[in-house]
Short mmCIF file of C-alpha atoms in Angstrom, two decimals:
data_model
loop_
_atom_site.label_atom_id
_atom_site.label_comp_id
_atom_site.label_asym_id
_atom_site.label_seq_id
_atom_site.Cartn_x
_atom_site.Cartn_y
_atom_site.Cartn_z
CA MET A 15 -171.99 -46.37 -77.48
CA ASN A 16 -169.56 -43.37 -77.04
CA LEU A 17 -170.30 -41.12 -80.06
CA LEU A 18 -166.36 -40.81 -80.89
CA LEU A 19 -165.91 -44.49 -80.39
CA ALA A 20 -168.80 -45.24 -82.74
CA ALA A 21 -167.63 -42.79 -85.24
CA SER A 22 -164.24 -44.39 -85.38
CA ALA A 23 -165.77 -47.52 -86.00
CA LEU A 24 -167.07 -46.19 -89.34
CA ALA A 25 -163.48 -45.49 -90.41
CA LEU A 26 -162.43 -49.02 -89.45
CA ALA A 27 -165.19 -51.03 -90.89
CA PRO A 28 -164.00 -52.93 -94.01
CA MET A 29 -165.39 -51.89 -97.47
CA ASP A 30 -167.31 -54.34 -99.59
CA THR A 31 -165.94 -53.84 -103.00
CA GLY A 32 -167.73 -56.45 -104.67
CA HIS A 33 -170.48 -55.52 -107.26
CA ALA A 34 -173.39 -57.83 -107.02
CA HIS A 35 -175.14 -56.30 -110.06
CA GLU A 36 -172.42 -55.00 -112.18
CA HIS A 37 -174.31 -52.46 -114.19
CA SER A 38 -176.39 -51.15 -111.26
CA PRO A 39 -175.48 -47.71 -109.76
CA GLN A 40 -173.07 -48.33 -106.77
CA LEU A 41 -174.90 -46.47 -103.98
CA GLY A 42 -174.37 -48.60 -100.75
CA LYS A 43 -176.23 -51.28 -99.21
CA LEU A 44 -179.51 -51.62 -97.53
CA ARG A 45 -182.72 -53.89 -97.35
CA PHE A 46 -186.30 -52.77 -97.00
CA GLU A 47 -188.77 -55.59 -97.25
CA THR A 48 -192.16 -54.92 -99.11
CA SER A 49 -194.90 -56.60 -100.33
CA CYS A 50 -194.26 -55.52 -103.89
CA SER A 51 -193.33 -57.56 -106.93
CA LYS A 52 -189.91 -58.71 -107.19
CA ALA A 53 -189.04 -56.24 -109.89
CA ALA A 54 -190.77 -53.42 -108.19
CA GLN A 55 -188.89 -54.55 -105.12
CA THR A 56 -185.46 -53.95 -106.90
CA GLN A 57 -186.61 -50.48 -108.51
CA PHE A 58 -187.94 -49.46 -104.95
CA GLU A 59 -184.66 -50.23 -103.10
CA THR A 60 -182.76 -48.40 -106.00
CA GLY A 61 -184.72 -45.37 -105.22
CA LEU A 62 -184.23 -45.48 -101.71
CA ARG A 63 -180.46 -45.65 -102.01
CA TRP A 64 -180.68 -42.57 -104.43
CA LEU A 65 -182.76 -40.94 -101.50
CA HIS A 66 -180.40 -41.50 -98.54
CA SER A 67 -177.78 -39.45 -100.86
CA PHE A 68 -180.65 -36.83 -101.26
CA GLU A 69 -180.48 -37.49 -105.13
CA TYR A 70 -184.23 -36.69 -105.13
CA GLN A 71 -184.76 -36.68 -108.98
CA GLU A 72 -183.09 -40.14 -109.44
CA ALA A 73 -184.84 -41.43 -106.44
CA GLU A 74 -188.55 -40.33 -107.67
CA ARG A 75 -187.81 -41.70 -110.90
CA SER A 76 -186.95 -45.11 -109.35
CA PHE A 77 -189.83 -44.87 -107.28
CA SER A 78 -192.13 -44.07 -110.11
CA GLN A 79 -190.77 -47.16 -112.06
CA ALA A 80 -191.59 -49.12 -109.27
CA ALA A 81 -195.19 -47.95 -109.03
CA ALA A 82 -195.50 -48.47 -112.79
CA THR A 83 -194.31 -52.11 -112.54
CA ASP A 84 -196.63 -52.79 -109.64
CA PRO A 85 -199.34 -50.34 -109.19
CA ALA A 86 -200.34 -52.13 -105.98
CA CYS A 87 -196.88 -51.08 -104.56
CA ALA A 88 -198.27 -48.62 -102.15
CA ILE A 89 -194.79 -48.02 -100.65
CA ALA A 90 -193.46 -46.64 -104.08
CA TYR A 91 -195.96 -43.74 -103.65
CA TRP A 92 -194.47 -43.15 -100.42
CA GLY A 93 -190.98 -43.04 -101.90
CA VAL A 94 -192.22 -40.36 -104.49
CA ALA A 95 -193.65 -38.40 -101.64
CA MET A 96 -190.41 -38.62 -99.60
CA SER A 97 -188.42 -37.37 -102.54
CA ASN A 98 -190.32 -34.22 -102.52
CA TYR A 99 -189.81 -33.46 -98.87
CA HIS A 100 -185.99 -33.15 -98.71
CA PRO A 101 -186.04 -32.40 -94.81
CA LEU A 102 -182.53 -30.81 -94.70
CA TRP A 103 -182.68 -28.55 -97.76
CA ALA A 104 -185.08 -26.01 -98.59
CA ALA A 105 -188.90 -26.30 -97.86
CA PRO A 106 -190.96 -28.05 -100.71
CA THR A 107 -192.15 -25.74 -103.47
CA PRO A 108 -195.78 -25.61 -104.06
CA ALA A 109 -195.40 -27.79 -106.90
CA GLU A 110 -193.15 -30.23 -104.92
CA LEU A 111 -195.82 -30.09 -101.99
CA ALA A 112 -198.63 -30.88 -104.69
CA LYS A 113 -196.78 -33.63 -105.87
CA GLY A 114 -196.00 -35.20 -102.42
CA GLN A 115 -199.70 -34.71 -101.28
CA ALA A 116 -200.80 -36.66 -104.51
CA ALA A 117 -198.30 -39.44 -104.07
CA ILE A 118 -199.26 -39.89 -100.48
CA GLU A 119 -202.88 -40.12 -101.46
CA LYS A 120 -202.16 -42.69 -103.94
CA ALA A 121 -200.17 -44.68 -101.45
CA LYS A 122 -203.19 -44.70 -99.19
CA ALA A 123 -205.45 -45.50 -101.69
CA ALA A 124 -203.32 -48.47 -102.96
CA GLY A 125 -203.66 -49.99 -99.94
CA ALA A 126 -200.44 -51.55 -98.34
CA LYS A 127 -200.39 -55.12 -97.78
CA SER A 128 -198.29 -55.02 -94.51
CA PRO A 129 -198.89 -52.96 -91.17
CA ARG A 130 -195.18 -51.63 -91.60
CA GLU A 131 -195.72 -50.35 -94.97
CA ARG A 132 -198.91 -48.77 -93.86
CA ASP A 133 -197.26 -47.16 -90.66
CA PHE A 134 -194.31 -45.49 -93.05
CA ILE A 135 -197.08 -44.10 -95.18
CA ALA A 136 -199.11 -42.77 -92.33
CA ALA A 137 -196.06 -41.27 -90.76
CA LEU A 138 -195.14 -39.02 -93.82
CA ASP A 139 -198.97 -38.30 -94.01
CA THR A 140 -198.52 -36.37 -90.93
CA PHE A 141 -196.10 -34.00 -92.82
CA TYR A 142 -198.41 -33.44 -95.84
CA ARG A 143 -201.58 -33.51 -93.90
CA ASP A 144 -202.92 -29.96 -93.63
CA ALA A 145 -199.84 -28.51 -95.30
CA GLY A 146 -202.25 -25.45 -96.29
CA ARG A 147 -203.15 -25.00 -92.77
CA LEU A 148 -199.96 -25.69 -90.76
CA ASP A 149 -196.36 -24.33 -91.22
CA LEU A 150 -193.23 -26.26 -92.09
CA LYS A 151 -191.90 -26.51 -88.52
CA THR A 152 -195.08 -27.92 -87.01
CA ARG A 153 -195.37 -30.58 -89.68
CA ALA A 154 -191.88 -31.37 -89.54
CA PHE A 155 -191.83 -31.98 -85.57
CA ALA A 156 -195.07 -34.02 -86.03
CA TYR A 157 -193.43 -36.13 -88.82
CA SER A 158 -190.53 -36.76 -86.53
CA ASP A 159 -193.05 -37.64 -83.59
CA ALA A 160 -194.73 -40.13 -85.77
CA MET A 161 -191.23 -41.70 -86.76
CA ALA A 162 -190.21 -42.02 -83.19
CA ARG A 163 -193.44 -44.17 -82.45
CA LEU A 164 -192.89 -46.17 -85.76
CA ARG A 165 -189.25 -46.73 -84.72
CA GLU A 166 -190.52 -47.92 -81.25
CA ARG A 167 -192.86 -50.40 -83.13
CA TYR A 168 -190.14 -51.69 -85.41
CA ALA A 169 -187.01 -51.75 -82.98
CA ASP A 170 -185.00 -54.01 -85.24
CA ASP A 171 -185.78 -52.20 -88.63
CA ASP A 172 -182.68 -50.37 -89.79
CA GLU A 173 -184.89 -48.15 -92.13
CA ALA A 174 -187.25 -47.06 -89.38
CA ALA A 175 -184.12 -46.16 -87.47
CA VAL A 176 -182.32 -44.18 -90.11
CA PHE A 177 -185.49 -42.28 -91.36
CA TYR A 178 -186.11 -41.31 -87.66
CA ALA A 179 -182.69 -40.20 -87.18
CA LEU A 180 -183.08 -37.95 -90.38
CA SER A 181 -186.36 -36.64 -88.81
CA LEU A 182 -184.37 -35.87 -85.56
CA ILE A 183 -181.64 -33.89 -87.53
CA ALA A 184 -184.49 -31.81 -89.33
CA ALA A 185 -186.08 -30.95 -86.09
CA GLY A 186 -182.68 -30.00 -84.60
CA THR A 187 -181.95 -27.46 -87.26
CA MET A 188 -185.21 -26.07 -86.38
CA ASP A 189 -185.14 -25.70 -82.58
CA GLY A 190 -181.97 -23.55 -82.26
CA ASP A 191 -180.61 -25.47 -79.26
CA LYS A 192 -176.89 -25.12 -79.10
CA ALA A 193 -176.48 -28.33 -77.20
CA TYR A 194 -177.50 -30.27 -80.23
CA PRO A 195 -179.42 -32.91 -78.25
CA ARG A 196 -181.54 -34.04 -81.21
CA GLN A 197 -178.50 -34.39 -83.65
CA LYS A 198 -176.58 -36.29 -80.67
CA GLN A 199 -179.73 -38.82 -80.58
CA ALA A 200 -179.72 -39.17 -84.19
CA ALA A 201 -176.04 -40.08 -84.06
CA ALA A 202 -176.43 -42.54 -81.37
CA ILE A 203 -179.29 -44.16 -83.33
CA LEU A 204 -177.19 -44.26 -86.58
CA ASN A 205 -174.36 -45.75 -84.89
CA GLY A 206 -176.58 -48.61 -83.88
CA VAL A 207 -177.23 -49.26 -87.58
CA LEU A 208 -173.67 -48.88 -88.29
CA ALA A 209 -172.84 -52.07 -86.34
CA ARG A 210 -175.06 -53.97 -88.55
CA ASN A 211 -174.48 -52.38 -91.81
CA PRO A 212 -171.36 -50.30 -92.23
CA ASP A 213 -172.14 -49.70 -95.91
CA HIS A 214 -175.78 -48.21 -95.37
CA PRO A 215 -175.50 -44.90 -97.31
CA GLY A 216 -177.77 -43.12 -94.93
CA VAL A 217 -175.72 -43.78 -91.87
CA ALA A 218 -172.43 -41.99 -93.24
CA HIS A 219 -174.47 -39.36 -94.73
CA TYR A 220 -176.72 -38.59 -91.77
CA LEU A 221 -173.67 -38.87 -89.21
CA ILE A 222 -172.08 -35.97 -91.38
CA HIS A 223 -175.13 -33.87 -91.00
CA SER A 224 -175.65 -34.72 -87.36
CA PHE A 225 -172.12 -33.37 -86.54
CA ASP A 226 -172.00 -30.48 -89.06
CA TYR A 227 -171.38 -27.88 -86.37
CA PRO A 228 -168.23 -26.39 -85.30
CA ALA A 229 -168.28 -27.86 -81.60
CA LEU A 230 -169.02 -31.44 -83.31
CA ALA A 231 -167.33 -31.76 -86.58
CA GLU A 232 -164.31 -33.65 -85.50
CA LEU A 233 -166.77 -36.55 -84.72
CA ALA A 234 -167.92 -36.83 -88.49
CA LEU A 235 -164.49 -37.18 -89.92
CA PRO A 236 -164.47 -40.92 -90.20
CA ALA A 237 -167.95 -41.05 -91.90
CA ALA A 238 -166.69 -37.91 -94.20
CA ARG A 239 -163.66 -39.99 -95.27
CA ARG A 240 -165.74 -43.09 -96.00
CA TYR A 241 -169.02 -41.78 -97.52
CA ALA A 242 -167.91 -41.15 -101.18
CA ALA A 243 -166.52 -44.81 -101.35
CA ILE A 244 -169.94 -46.04 -100.02
CA ALA A 245 -171.82 -44.42 -102.81
CA PRO A 246 -169.30 -43.58 -105.70
CA ASP A 247 -172.23 -43.12 -108.00
CA SER A 248 -173.58 -40.34 -106.07
CA ALA A 249 -172.39 -36.60 -107.02
CA HIS A 250 -173.97 -35.66 -103.46
CA ALA A 251 -171.94 -38.55 -101.94
CA GLN A 252 -168.64 -37.10 -103.42
CA HIS A 253 -169.52 -33.55 -102.14
CA MET A 254 -171.03 -34.02 -98.69
CA PRO A 255 -167.56 -35.12 -96.91
CA SER A 256 -166.33 -31.52 -97.94
CA HIS A 257 -168.77 -30.04 -95.28
CA ILE A 258 -166.73 -31.58 -92.86
CA PHE A 259 -163.46 -30.99 -94.44
CA THR A 260 -164.43 -27.17 -94.83
CA ARG A 261 -165.66 -26.99 -90.92
CA LEU A 262 -162.07 -28.39 -89.97
CA GLY A 263 -159.85 -26.36 -92.45
CA LEU A 264 -158.72 -29.51 -94.07
CA TRP A 265 -158.58 -27.84 -97.44
CA ASP A 266 -156.73 -30.29 -99.73
CA GLU A 267 -159.42 -32.77 -98.87
CA ALA A 268 -162.30 -30.38 -99.38
CA ILE A 269 -160.75 -29.44 -102.96
CA LYS A 270 -160.43 -33.07 -104.06
CA SER A 271 -163.96 -33.75 -102.68
CA ASN A 272 -165.54 -31.26 -104.68
CA LEU A 273 -163.43 -31.68 -107.82
CA ALA A 274 -164.95 -35.28 -107.68
CA ALA A 275 -168.51 -33.97 -107.01
CA GLU A 276 -168.22 -31.30 -109.87
CA ALA A 277 -167.22 -34.06 -112.27
CA ALA A 278 -169.87 -36.40 -111.12
CA ALA A 279 -172.43 -33.63 -111.39
CA LYS A 280 -171.47 -32.86 -115.15
CA ALA A 281 -171.65 -36.69 -116.03
CA HIS A 282 -175.09 -36.76 -114.42
CA ALA A 283 -176.26 -33.78 -116.43
CA ALA A 284 -175.00 -35.33 -119.61
CA ALA A 285 -176.41 -38.63 -118.93
CA MET A 286 -179.91 -37.16 -118.26
CA GLY A 287 -179.66 -34.91 -121.38
CA MET A 288 -179.85 -31.88 -119.43
CA VAL A 289 -179.50 -28.44 -121.46
CA GLY A 290 -177.73 -26.53 -118.55
CA ALA A 291 -175.83 -27.59 -115.52
CA TRP A 292 -177.41 -29.69 -112.86
CA ASP A 293 -177.48 -27.71 -109.45
CA GLN A 294 -175.34 -29.98 -107.67
CA GLN A 295 -172.50 -28.63 -109.95
CA LEU A 296 -172.74 -25.14 -108.74
CA HIS A 297 -172.96 -26.30 -105.13
CA ALA A 298 -169.55 -28.00 -105.55
CA MET A 299 -168.18 -25.10 -107.34
CA ASP A 300 -169.00 -22.64 -104.45
CA TYR A 301 -167.19 -25.01 -101.91
CA LEU A 302 -164.54 -25.50 -104.52
CA ALA A 303 -163.87 -21.72 -104.74
CA TYR A 304 -164.15 -21.16 -100.93
CA ALA A 305 -161.27 -23.86 -100.45
CA TYR A 306 -159.07 -22.64 -103.20
CA LEU A 307 -159.27 -19.10 -101.58
CA GLN A 308 -158.44 -20.49 -98.20
CA THR A 309 -154.95 -21.90 -99.78
CA GLY A 310 -154.32 -18.75 -101.77
CA GLN A 311 -154.96 -20.53 -105.07
CA ASP A 312 -156.53 -17.67 -106.65
CA GLN A 313 -155.99 -18.56 -110.13
CA LYS A 314 -157.83 -21.78 -109.71
CA ALA A 315 -160.54 -19.76 -107.90
CA GLU A 316 -160.99 -17.44 -110.68
CA LYS A 317 -161.25 -20.59 -113.08
CA VAL A 318 -164.23 -21.59 -110.96
CA PHE A 319 -165.75 -18.16 -111.61
CA ASP A 320 -165.05 -18.21 -115.44
CA ASP A 321 -166.88 -21.64 -115.34
CA LEU A 322 -169.85 -20.16 -113.46
CA ALA A 323 -170.10 -17.20 -115.94
CA SER A 324 -170.40 -19.63 -118.62
CA ILE A 325 -173.64 -21.27 -117.18
CA SER A 326 -176.82 -19.70 -118.59
CA GLN A 327 -179.19 -22.44 -117.25
CA ALA A 328 -179.25 -24.58 -114.08
CA ASP A 329 -181.53 -26.96 -112.74
CA PRO A 330 -183.57 -27.47 -110.67
CA PRO A 331 -183.63 -23.69 -110.09
CA SER A 332 -182.85 -24.25 -106.45
CA PRO A 333 -181.38 -22.06 -103.42
CA THR A 334 -178.25 -24.18 -104.15
CA VAL A 335 -177.95 -22.46 -107.56
CA ALA A 336 -178.85 -19.07 -106.29
CA TYR A 337 -176.59 -18.98 -103.49
CA ALA A 338 -173.36 -20.24 -105.41
CA ALA A 339 -174.22 -17.86 -108.31
CA THR A 340 -173.89 -14.75 -105.98
CA ALA A 341 -171.47 -16.33 -103.39
CA ILE A 342 -168.69 -17.19 -105.66
CA PRO A 343 -168.01 -13.51 -107.25
CA ALA A 344 -168.49 -12.02 -103.91
CA ARG A 345 -165.87 -14.12 -102.25
CA LEU A 346 -163.43 -13.56 -104.95
CA SER A 347 -163.47 -9.93 -104.58
CA LEU A 348 -163.98 -9.48 -100.92
CA GLU A 349 -161.38 -12.32 -99.73
CA ARG A 350 -158.69 -11.03 -101.75
CA ARG A 351 -159.22 -7.36 -100.57
CA ARG A 352 -160.11 -5.92 -103.99
CA TRP A 353 -162.30 -3.25 -102.59
CA ASP A 354 -162.80 -1.21 -105.79
CA GLU A 355 -163.55 -4.28 -107.83
CA ALA A 356 -166.16 -5.46 -105.12
CA ALA A 357 -167.77 -1.90 -105.18
CA ALA A 358 -168.49 -2.27 -108.74
CA LEU A 359 -169.41 -5.92 -108.62
CA LYS A 360 -172.26 -7.28 -110.89
CA LEU A 361 -173.23 -10.60 -111.91
CA PRO A 362 -172.35 -11.57 -115.70
CA ALA A 363 -175.61 -11.36 -117.71
CA THR A 364 -175.66 -15.19 -118.04
CA VAL A 365 -175.65 -15.61 -114.46
CA ASN A 366 -177.93 -12.80 -113.57
CA GLY A 367 -180.41 -14.61 -115.92
CA LEU A 368 -180.74 -17.84 -114.06
CA LYS A 369 -184.15 -18.70 -112.88
CA ALA A 370 -183.05 -19.51 -109.54
CA LEU A 371 -182.17 -16.02 -108.75
CA THR A 372 -185.86 -14.99 -109.53
CA ASN A 373 -187.18 -17.72 -107.17
CA HIS A 374 -184.89 -16.89 -104.55
CA PRO A 375 -184.22 -13.06 -104.49
CA TRP A 376 -182.62 -13.27 -101.11
CA ALA A 377 -179.31 -14.43 -102.89
CA ILE A 378 -178.60 -11.31 -104.40
CA ALA A 379 -177.78 -9.74 -100.94
CA ASN A 380 -174.44 -11.13 -101.52
CA ILE A 381 -173.71 -9.01 -104.27
CA HIS A 382 -175.07 -5.90 -102.49
CA PHE A 383 -172.86 -6.87 -99.40
CA ALA A 384 -169.81 -6.86 -101.75
CA ASN A 385 -170.76 -3.55 -103.15
CA ALA A 386 -171.26 -2.03 -99.71
CA VAL A 387 -168.21 -3.30 -98.06
CA GLY A 388 -165.84 -2.72 -101.16
CA ALA A 389 -167.16 0.96 -101.40
CA ALA A 390 -166.68 1.53 -97.73
CA ARG A 391 -163.16 -0.05 -97.67
CA ALA A 392 -162.22 1.93 -100.75
CA GLY A 393 -163.48 5.14 -99.24
CA LYS A 394 -166.47 5.71 -101.47
CA LEU A 395 -168.99 6.45 -98.88
CA GLU A 396 -172.12 7.52 -101.06
CA LEU A 397 -171.69 4.27 -102.81
CA ALA A 398 -171.53 2.36 -99.74
CA ARG A 399 -174.49 4.13 -98.16
CA ASP A 400 -176.30 2.91 -101.33
CA GLY A 401 -175.35 -0.63 -101.06
CA ILE A 402 -176.42 -0.53 -97.37
CA ALA A 403 -179.64 0.76 -98.57
CA LYS A 404 -180.16 -2.07 -100.85
CA LEU A 405 -179.24 -4.74 -98.12
CA LEU A 406 -181.76 -3.20 -95.85
CA ALA A 407 -184.46 -3.49 -98.55
CA ASP A 408 -183.53 -6.99 -99.26
CA GLU A 409 -183.92 -7.81 -95.52
CA GLN A 410 -187.23 -5.96 -95.16
CA SER A 411 -188.67 -7.56 -98.16
CA LEU A 412 -188.01 -11.08 -97.13
CA LYS A 413 -190.78 -13.10 -95.49
CA VAL A 414 -189.37 -16.28 -93.52
CA PRO A 415 -192.39 -18.70 -92.64
CA PRO A 416 -191.76 -20.73 -89.30
CA GLY A 417 -189.42 -23.46 -89.87
CA GLU A 418 -187.55 -22.24 -93.03
CA TYR A 419 -184.00 -20.99 -92.86
CA ASP A 420 -183.89 -17.35 -91.88
CA TRP A 421 -181.96 -15.74 -94.72
CA ARG A 422 -183.15 -12.43 -93.36
CA LYS A 423 -180.94 -12.78 -90.35
CA GLN A 424 -177.97 -13.51 -92.75
CA ILE A 425 -178.72 -10.24 -94.55
CA ALA A 426 -178.84 -8.37 -91.25
CA ILE A 427 -175.43 -9.63 -90.29
CA GLU A 428 -174.09 -8.67 -93.58
CA ARG A 429 -175.72 -5.27 -93.33
CA GLN A 430 -174.10 -4.51 -90.03
CA ILE A 431 -170.82 -5.55 -91.18
CA ALA A 432 -171.09 -2.97 -94.07
CA GLU A 433 -172.46 -0.12 -91.84
CA ALA A 434 -169.47 -0.86 -89.32
CA TRP A 435 -167.07 -0.44 -92.21
CA LEU A 436 -168.98 2.76 -93.23
CA ALA A 437 -168.78 4.15 -89.72
CA ASN A 438 -165.23 3.62 -89.46
CA ALA A 439 -164.54 5.29 -92.89
CA ASP A 440 -166.56 8.07 -91.58
CA GLY A 441 -164.38 8.50 -88.58
CA ARG A 442 -167.35 7.18 -86.20
CA ARG A 443 -164.70 4.74 -84.51
CA ASP A 444 -167.02 3.92 -81.56
CA ASP A 445 -170.19 3.37 -83.74
CA ALA A 446 -168.05 1.06 -86.01
CA MET A 447 -167.10 -1.00 -83.08
CA ARG A 448 -170.77 -1.24 -81.87
CA LEU A 449 -172.08 -2.31 -85.07
CA MET A 450 -169.44 -4.70 -85.66
CA ARG A 451 -169.73 -6.31 -82.28
CA GLY A 452 -173.54 -6.66 -82.65
CA ALA A 453 -172.84 -8.56 -86.10
CA ALA A 454 -170.28 -10.72 -84.60
CA ASP A 455 -172.70 -11.80 -81.82
CA LEU A 456 -175.52 -12.06 -84.01
CA ASP A 457 -173.23 -14.51 -86.29
CA ASP A 458 -172.12 -16.64 -83.50
CA ALA A 459 -175.89 -17.13 -82.37
CA THR A 460 -176.69 -18.31 -86.24
CA GLU A 461 -176.08 -21.54 -87.79
CA LYS A 462 -174.82 -21.56 -91.26
CA HIS A 463 -177.22 -23.11 -93.82
CA PRO A 464 -175.91 -26.34 -95.55
CA VAL A 465 -175.85 -24.73 -98.93
CA THR A 466 -172.76 -22.54 -97.92
CA PRO A 467 -169.29 -23.57 -96.90
CA GLY A 468 -169.17 -20.51 -94.72
CA ALA A 469 -170.05 -16.63 -94.41
CA ILE A 470 -168.91 -14.46 -97.11
CA LEU A 471 -166.84 -12.68 -94.58
CA PRO A 472 -167.35 -13.93 -90.84
CA ALA A 473 -168.37 -11.22 -88.60
CA ARG A 474 -166.03 -11.92 -85.66
CA GLU A 475 -163.22 -12.00 -88.09
CA GLN A 476 -164.26 -8.86 -89.14
CA LEU A 477 -164.25 -7.54 -85.63
CA GLY A 478 -160.75 -8.67 -85.38
CA GLU A 479 -159.76 -6.74 -88.61
CA LEU A 480 -161.50 -3.65 -87.34
CA LEU A 481 -159.69 -3.72 -84.00
CA LEU A 482 -156.57 -4.02 -85.91
CA ALA A 483 -157.20 -1.27 -88.16
CA GLN A 484 -158.05 0.90 -85.02
CA GLY A 485 -154.58 -0.06 -83.55
CA ARG A 486 -155.73 -2.53 -80.92
CA PRO A 487 -153.69 -5.64 -81.85
CA ALA A 488 -154.10 -7.63 -78.49
CA ASN A 489 -157.96 -7.16 -78.56
CA ALA A 490 -158.10 -8.10 -82.26
CA LEU A 491 -156.05 -11.30 -81.73
CA LYS A 492 -158.61 -12.59 -79.27
CA GLU A 493 -161.34 -11.77 -81.89
CA TYR A 494 -159.54 -13.60 -84.32
CA GLU A 495 -158.70 -16.62 -82.24
CA ALA A 496 -162.39 -16.98 -81.26
CA SER A 497 -163.29 -16.63 -84.92
CA LEU A 498 -160.86 -19.47 -85.92
CA GLN A 499 -162.70 -21.67 -83.46
CA ARG A 500 -165.61 -21.72 -85.56
CA ALA A 501 -163.95 -21.51 -88.89
CA PRO A 502 -160.44 -23.05 -88.38
CA ARG A 503 -157.60 -22.33 -90.92
CA ARG A 504 -159.39 -19.64 -92.93
CA LEU A 505 -156.47 -17.62 -94.59
CA ALA A 506 -157.73 -14.18 -93.71
CA GLY A 507 -158.28 -15.42 -90.19
CA VAL A 508 -154.89 -17.08 -89.40
CA TYR A 509 -153.25 -14.14 -91.46
CA GLY A 510 -154.91 -11.58 -89.23
CA ALA A 511 -154.12 -13.33 -86.01
CA ALA A 512 -150.42 -13.55 -87.04
CA GLU A 513 -150.34 -9.93 -87.69
CA ALA A 514 -152.11 -9.22 -84.52
CA ALA A 515 -149.89 -11.30 -82.52
CA LYS A 516 -146.62 -9.73 -83.96
CA LEU A 517 -147.88 -6.22 -83.36
CA ALA A 518 -149.06 -7.36 -79.84
CA GLY A 519 -145.68 -8.66 -79.05
CA GLU A 520 -146.64 -12.41 -78.69
CA THR A 521 -143.67 -13.26 -80.73
CA GLU A 522 -143.96 -17.07 -80.11
CA LYS A 523 -147.81 -17.06 -81.16
CA ALA A 524 -147.14 -15.08 -84.22
CA ASP A 525 -144.19 -17.51 -85.31
CA ARG A 526 -146.60 -20.47 -84.90
CA LEU A 527 -149.26 -18.68 -86.93
CA TYR A 528 -147.06 -17.70 -89.54
CA ALA A 529 -145.59 -21.46 -89.91
CA GLU A 530 -149.24 -22.46 -90.29
CA LEU A 531 -149.63 -19.81 -93.10
CA VAL A 532 -146.49 -21.37 -94.82
CA THR A 533 -148.32 -24.95 -94.60
CA MET A 534 -151.73 -23.48 -96.00
CA THR A 535 -150.33 -21.60 -98.78
CA GLN A 536 -147.56 -23.82 -100.29
CA ASP A 537 -149.51 -24.12 -103.41
CA GLY A 538 -150.60 -20.51 -103.29
CA ASP A 539 -150.04 -17.69 -105.89
CA ASP A 540 -147.42 -15.06 -105.41
CA ALA A 541 -149.74 -12.08 -105.89
CA ARG A 542 -151.68 -12.82 -102.56
CA PRO A 543 -150.63 -10.66 -99.68
CA GLU A 544 -150.98 -13.66 -97.28
CA VAL A 545 -148.89 -15.88 -99.43
CA LYS A 546 -146.18 -13.28 -99.59
CA SER A 547 -146.11 -12.91 -95.76
CA ALA A 548 -145.84 -16.63 -95.36
CA ARG A 549 -143.14 -17.01 -97.76
CA MET A 550 -141.16 -14.18 -96.45
CA PHE A 551 -141.56 -15.85 -92.95
CA ALA A 552 -140.31 -18.84 -94.50
CA ALA A 553 -137.31 -17.18 -95.90
CA SER A 554 -136.47 -15.57 -92.50
CA LEU A 555 -136.42 -18.88 -90.91
CA ASP A 556 -133.97 -20.25 -93.62
CA SER A 557 -131.68 -17.35 -93.26
CA THR A 558 -131.53 -17.55 -89.39
CA ARG A 559 -130.88 -21.38 -89.80
CA ARG A 560 -127.68 -20.60 -92.03
#
């Protein structure tokens, strides 16, 4: 089936709003036949629904309940092991790896009664087996190969198809192929399940992940607009559509999605009796602040930061927490061009004490990036050099095992952007251009991690700004337009392109870009320069019409 037509079919599929179990969580529909007792079967399928929305703690809890209800339910232990893998997030921690390995051993020892259950267990065993000897990438590819064989063996099995598709997406994030063959293959498989079960939570969720790339994002829009309704009790299902809304610059939808996700995450933390915030709350907050900034709603973005500063504990202490905690303040200073503020930026003591920052020290590079760029743009060259030295130390200290996301490369991009602005401030214009072009090329060749809505400052957008600063508006316009292809409707990108077009004498294009600014910033705050320019343009149009 054509991918675009199939994606559209998801949007057109009718929603079943009936609730067969009034008090059970609403997480979509699926069926996974097991040889477990009836009570354990129900608990197992609840775990599976949570799992397909990446609600790993809830999933593991349900699978553990199934195993306690029926100790002979071998596939329930498989569920516990699957809950500790999370293929598209960070690699399992040593504790998660140990828990997953123990669960797989229990699954094998319990002796599943059906060949199909034994095959699911054996496939996941390829991921956990020899974990001390083989790297993450090797094991992830071995698991995907095993799932390919399982799916071929059970051609009509929806869960075999969906989990195989997920394994392909995971492998695709590791192979670096910009044609995205694995992701496209996964989408085709998922669309086959879609025809049979349009309310399957994994189908909508994984279609979003399959197409979470600039060149493919449009294909995921139907899934993005449907997933939250399929699994309304999942905070991640409320948030995940915003990945696509952000990719496409649909800021109002991104804001709505993340407000719902933040509320759901707070409700979950309260229901679970968590002392602090759930990590999914911070994930939604980062995307929310980003979307507010793209619409000029600075006061609302500041409120997100104020909320962040009130959080002194967030669990689990994941990369999600570490990234959001440092990205939100860095964005607020840099996107609003508050260079002195960025140069002096430090995390609030509450945020700085989060355990996640100890677990994931690479995240502090976002603060060092803000310090270095802010100082360079403010003309504080020694302070800029100090920030760049810290970025280099962050980069050199980071070790990246095969298959894990290369945060070191992201830090290298940030360092080169900062070095370019330092060189420009120091009068070394050619060096500045060389450094910034190198950063832009490296950024173009690098996919963002799902934890982030986008770069703190996209390197090619920064190249456009540097060219504009050096008095080359026609060249700047080309770079801004190229950046907007990857990150549509970014406020700084649209504003920079409009200014460059005006200075380059491309009046018609400038007018179109300014008109887009007017639309984007209709709810924006007057203090933002981009908002002022948009309103001045709108006022000039009004006076012309009179």
